[in-house]
Short mmCIF file of C-alpha atoms in Angstrom, two decimals:
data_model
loop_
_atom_site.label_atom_id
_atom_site.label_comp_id
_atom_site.label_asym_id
_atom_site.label_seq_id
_atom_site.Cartn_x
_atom_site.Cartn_y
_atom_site.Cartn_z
CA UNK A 1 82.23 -25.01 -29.34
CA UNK A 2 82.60 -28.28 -26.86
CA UNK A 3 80.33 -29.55 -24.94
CA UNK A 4 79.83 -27.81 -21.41
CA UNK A 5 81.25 -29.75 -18.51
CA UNK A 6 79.64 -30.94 -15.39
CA UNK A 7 81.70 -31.58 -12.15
CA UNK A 8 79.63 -33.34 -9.01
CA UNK A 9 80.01 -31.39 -5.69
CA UNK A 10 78.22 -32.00 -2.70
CA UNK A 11 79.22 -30.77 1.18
CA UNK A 12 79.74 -34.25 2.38
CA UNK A 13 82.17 -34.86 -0.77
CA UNK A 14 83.72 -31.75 -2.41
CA UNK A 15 86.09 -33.34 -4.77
CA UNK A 16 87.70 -30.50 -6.60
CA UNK A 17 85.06 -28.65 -7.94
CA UNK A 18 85.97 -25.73 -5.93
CA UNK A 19 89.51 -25.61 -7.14
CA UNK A 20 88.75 -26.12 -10.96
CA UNK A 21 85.56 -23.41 -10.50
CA UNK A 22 87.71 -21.27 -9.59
CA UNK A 23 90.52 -21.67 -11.81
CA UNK A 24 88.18 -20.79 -14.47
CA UNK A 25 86.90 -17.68 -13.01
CA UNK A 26 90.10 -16.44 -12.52
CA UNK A 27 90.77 -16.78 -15.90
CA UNK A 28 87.73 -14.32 -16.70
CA UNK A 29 85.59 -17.46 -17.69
CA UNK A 30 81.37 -18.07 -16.24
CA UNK A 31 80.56 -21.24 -14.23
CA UNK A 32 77.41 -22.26 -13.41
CA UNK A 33 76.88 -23.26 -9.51
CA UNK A 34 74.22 -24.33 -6.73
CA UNK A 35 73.24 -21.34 -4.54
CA UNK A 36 71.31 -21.32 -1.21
CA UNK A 37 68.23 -20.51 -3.89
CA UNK A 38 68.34 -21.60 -6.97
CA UNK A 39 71.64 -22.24 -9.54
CA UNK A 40 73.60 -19.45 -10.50
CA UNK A 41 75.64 -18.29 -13.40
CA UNK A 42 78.99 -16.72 -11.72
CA UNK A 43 82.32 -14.49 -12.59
CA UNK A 44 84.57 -12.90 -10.59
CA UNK A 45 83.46 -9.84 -9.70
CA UNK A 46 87.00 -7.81 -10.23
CA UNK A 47 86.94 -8.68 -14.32
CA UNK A 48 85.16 -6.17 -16.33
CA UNK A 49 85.27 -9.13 -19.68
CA UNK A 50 84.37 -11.81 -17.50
CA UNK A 51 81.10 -9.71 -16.75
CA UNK A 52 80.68 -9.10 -20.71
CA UNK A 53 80.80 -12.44 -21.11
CA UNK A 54 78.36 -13.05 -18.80
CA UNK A 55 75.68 -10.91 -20.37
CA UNK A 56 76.27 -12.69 -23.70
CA UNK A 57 75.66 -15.89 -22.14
CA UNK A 58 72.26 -14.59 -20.85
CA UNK A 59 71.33 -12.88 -23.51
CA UNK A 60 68.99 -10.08 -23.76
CA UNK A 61 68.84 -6.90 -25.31
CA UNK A 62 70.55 -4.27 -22.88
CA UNK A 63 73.56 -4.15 -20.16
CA UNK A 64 72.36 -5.04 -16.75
CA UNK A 65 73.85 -5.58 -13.00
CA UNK A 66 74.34 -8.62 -11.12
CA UNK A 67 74.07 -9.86 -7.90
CA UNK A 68 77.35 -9.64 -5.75
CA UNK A 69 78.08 -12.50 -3.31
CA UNK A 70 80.15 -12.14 -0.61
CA UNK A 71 81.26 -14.10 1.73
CA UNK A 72 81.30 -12.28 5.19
CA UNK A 73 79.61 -8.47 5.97
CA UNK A 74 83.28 -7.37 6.61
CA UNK A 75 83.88 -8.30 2.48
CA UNK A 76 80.87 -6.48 1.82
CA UNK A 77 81.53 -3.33 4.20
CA UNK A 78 84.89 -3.02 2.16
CA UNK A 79 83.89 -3.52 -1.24
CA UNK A 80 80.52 -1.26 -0.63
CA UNK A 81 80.97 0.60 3.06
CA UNK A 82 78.30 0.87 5.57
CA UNK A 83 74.17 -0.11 4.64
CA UNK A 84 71.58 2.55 4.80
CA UNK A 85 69.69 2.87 8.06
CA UNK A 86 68.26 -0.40 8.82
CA UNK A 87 70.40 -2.02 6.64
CA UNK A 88 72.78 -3.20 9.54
CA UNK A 89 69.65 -4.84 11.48
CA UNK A 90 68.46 -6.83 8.15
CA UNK A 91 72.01 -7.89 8.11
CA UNK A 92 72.42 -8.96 11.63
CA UNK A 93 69.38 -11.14 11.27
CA UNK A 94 68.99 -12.96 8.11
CA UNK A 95 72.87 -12.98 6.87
CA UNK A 96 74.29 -15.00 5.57
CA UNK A 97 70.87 -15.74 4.19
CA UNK A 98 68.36 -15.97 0.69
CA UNK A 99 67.99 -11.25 1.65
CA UNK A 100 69.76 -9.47 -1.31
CA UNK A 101 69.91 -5.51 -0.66
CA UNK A 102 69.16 -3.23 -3.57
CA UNK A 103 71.66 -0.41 -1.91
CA UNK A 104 73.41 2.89 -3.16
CA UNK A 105 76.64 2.28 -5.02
CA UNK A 106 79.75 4.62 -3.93
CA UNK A 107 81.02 6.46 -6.25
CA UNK A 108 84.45 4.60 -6.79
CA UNK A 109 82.56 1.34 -6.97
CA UNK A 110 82.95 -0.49 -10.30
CA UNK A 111 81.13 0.86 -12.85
CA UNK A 112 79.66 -2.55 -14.15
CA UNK A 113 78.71 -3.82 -10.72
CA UNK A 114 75.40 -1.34 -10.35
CA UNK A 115 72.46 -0.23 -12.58
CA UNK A 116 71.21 2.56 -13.99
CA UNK A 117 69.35 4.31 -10.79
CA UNK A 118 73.04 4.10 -8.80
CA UNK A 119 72.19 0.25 -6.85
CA UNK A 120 74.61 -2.04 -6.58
CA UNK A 121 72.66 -5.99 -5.18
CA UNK A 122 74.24 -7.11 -2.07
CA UNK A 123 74.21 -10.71 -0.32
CA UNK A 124 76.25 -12.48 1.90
CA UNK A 125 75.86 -15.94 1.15
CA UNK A 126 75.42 -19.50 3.71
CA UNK A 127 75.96 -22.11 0.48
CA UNK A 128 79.35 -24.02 1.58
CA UNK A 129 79.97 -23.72 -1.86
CA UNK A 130 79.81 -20.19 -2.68
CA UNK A 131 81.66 -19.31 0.30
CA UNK A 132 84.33 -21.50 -0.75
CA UNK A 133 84.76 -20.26 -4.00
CA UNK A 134 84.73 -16.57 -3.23
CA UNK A 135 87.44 -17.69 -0.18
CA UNK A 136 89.90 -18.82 -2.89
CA UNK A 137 89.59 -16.03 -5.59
CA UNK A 138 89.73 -13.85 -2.26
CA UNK A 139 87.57 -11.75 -4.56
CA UNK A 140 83.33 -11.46 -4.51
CA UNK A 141 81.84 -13.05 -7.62
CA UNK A 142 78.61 -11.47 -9.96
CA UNK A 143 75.82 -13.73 -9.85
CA UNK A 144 72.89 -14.24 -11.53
CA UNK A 145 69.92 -17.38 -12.22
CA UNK A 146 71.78 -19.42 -14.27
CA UNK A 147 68.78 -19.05 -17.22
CA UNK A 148 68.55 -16.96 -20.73
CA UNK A 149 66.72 -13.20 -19.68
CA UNK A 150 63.41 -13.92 -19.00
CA UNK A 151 63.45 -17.95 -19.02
CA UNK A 152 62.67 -19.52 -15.39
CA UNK A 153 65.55 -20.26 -13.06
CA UNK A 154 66.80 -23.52 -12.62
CA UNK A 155 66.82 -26.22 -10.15
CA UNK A 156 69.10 -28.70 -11.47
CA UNK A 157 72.09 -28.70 -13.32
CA UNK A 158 70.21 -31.03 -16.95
CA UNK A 159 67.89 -28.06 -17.41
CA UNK A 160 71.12 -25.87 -16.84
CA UNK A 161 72.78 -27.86 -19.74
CA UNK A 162 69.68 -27.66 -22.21
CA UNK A 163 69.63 -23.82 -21.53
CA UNK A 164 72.73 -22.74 -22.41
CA UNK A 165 74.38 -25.26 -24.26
CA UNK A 166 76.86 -23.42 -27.46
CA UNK A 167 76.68 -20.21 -25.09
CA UNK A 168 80.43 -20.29 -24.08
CA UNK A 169 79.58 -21.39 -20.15
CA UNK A 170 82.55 -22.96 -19.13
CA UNK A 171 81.49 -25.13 -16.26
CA UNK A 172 78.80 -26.84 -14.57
CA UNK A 173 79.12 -27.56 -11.19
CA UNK A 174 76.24 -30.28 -10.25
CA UNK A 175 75.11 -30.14 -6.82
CA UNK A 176 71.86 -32.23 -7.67
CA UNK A 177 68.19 -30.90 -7.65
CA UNK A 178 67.93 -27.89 -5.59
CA UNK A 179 64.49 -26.83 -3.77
CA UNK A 180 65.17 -23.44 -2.85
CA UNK A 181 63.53 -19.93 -4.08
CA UNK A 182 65.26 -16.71 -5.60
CA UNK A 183 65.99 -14.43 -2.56
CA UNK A 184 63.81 -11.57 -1.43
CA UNK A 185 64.85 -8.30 -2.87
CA UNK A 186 64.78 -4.78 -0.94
CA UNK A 187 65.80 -1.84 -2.47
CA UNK A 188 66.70 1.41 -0.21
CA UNK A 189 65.05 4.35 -2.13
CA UNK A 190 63.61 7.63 -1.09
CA UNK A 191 64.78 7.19 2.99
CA UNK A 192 62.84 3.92 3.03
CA UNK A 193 63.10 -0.35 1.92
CA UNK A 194 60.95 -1.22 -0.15
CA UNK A 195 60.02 -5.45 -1.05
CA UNK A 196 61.02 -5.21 -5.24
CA UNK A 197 60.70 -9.50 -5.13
CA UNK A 198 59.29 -11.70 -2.90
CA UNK A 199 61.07 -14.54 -1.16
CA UNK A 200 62.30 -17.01 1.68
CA UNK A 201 62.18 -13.87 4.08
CA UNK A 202 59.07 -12.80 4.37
CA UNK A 203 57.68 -9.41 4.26
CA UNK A 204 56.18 -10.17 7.86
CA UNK A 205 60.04 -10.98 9.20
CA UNK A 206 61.37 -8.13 7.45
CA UNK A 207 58.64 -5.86 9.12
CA UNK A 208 59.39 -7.20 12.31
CA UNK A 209 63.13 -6.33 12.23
CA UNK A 210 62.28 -2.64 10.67
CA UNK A 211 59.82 -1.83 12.93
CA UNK A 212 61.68 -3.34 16.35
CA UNK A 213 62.92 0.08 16.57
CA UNK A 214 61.21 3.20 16.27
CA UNK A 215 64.50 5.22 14.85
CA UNK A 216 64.75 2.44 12.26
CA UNK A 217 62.85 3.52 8.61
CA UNK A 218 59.90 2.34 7.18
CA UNK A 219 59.22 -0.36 4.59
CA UNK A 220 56.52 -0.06 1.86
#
């Protein structure tokens, strides 16, 4: 298997890392990519083999879901309709932002995008990059720490490299050391948020929003 590619990117100087990312996605192939938090592994969301072959290049023992990054709430609304109560106000105030929503999949949602209890994790993402990418498949991409299951995530693309070298990841994209966090997590269950992961939004800010408005529910 050859050697794993990296391509530079950075905002001030793009060169074509954009293009050639997504080239490979298209094709059903996984990239690895800076994120507002901390370096992703992506595919295009749309390709049921491009998300198999993301699970072999993380590794672990059992079928899990991704992240999905969009790149506007309208993308979202359309790929997963409207946000439990409250969701709309988390939205409004920390999106495009490090909040991913653990939120009930519809029922005609791809079967590989959600988990076993019916979620489906949400984000709209700020990274120039991301949004980029996901503007030129016109299509949301999976997402997850670009790490093996249960290694620590990343923060710059030479660890990325050691990890998953022979894996089959097709592309590196090398935004240089990033200093960011993984994202908070809520997850809507039984009529209420609760915090699964703590993260750049704090459970204070996300208290503040949910409980601005008494009609709003409660988070635990």
């Amino acid at each position: 298997m050859s050697e794993v590619r990296l391509l530079a990117w950075s905002e001030d100087a793009p060169g074509t890392a954009v293009e050639e990312a997504a080239a490979l996605l298209a094709r059903g192939e996984v990239v690895a990519h800076p994120t507002e938090t901390v370096y992703g592994v992506a595919a295009v969301a749309t390709h049921r083999e491009a998300y198999a072959r993301m699970l072999a290049i993380k590794g672990g023992t059992a079928p899990r879901p991704f992240l999905v990054l969009f790149d506007s709430r309208e993308r979202l609304h359309e790929a997963v309709g409207e946000l439990p109560p409250g969701g709309e106000a988390l939205a409004e105030e920390f999106w495009p932002g490090p909040l991913t929503l653990l939120v009930p999949a519809p029922a005609d949602l791809a079967d590989w995008w959600s988990g076993p209890e019916g979620h489906v994790a949400v984000r709209v993402t700020p990274h120039p990059f991301c949004r980029s990418l996901i503007r030129r498949l016109a299509a949301p991409v999976l997402s997850s720490s670009a790490n093996r299951a249960a290694r620590p995530a990343p923060f710059d693309a030479p660890s990325i490299k050691a990890e998953l070298a022979g894996t089959g990841l097709a592309l590196i994209v090398d935004a240089g050391p990033l200093v960011g966090a993984p994202s908070t997590l809520l997850r809507w269950t039984d009529c209420e948020w609760e915090i699964v992961r703590r993260g750049p939004v704090s459970r204070a800010e996300v208290a503040r929003v949910l409980g601005g408005d008494a009609s709003l529910p409660a988070l635990r």
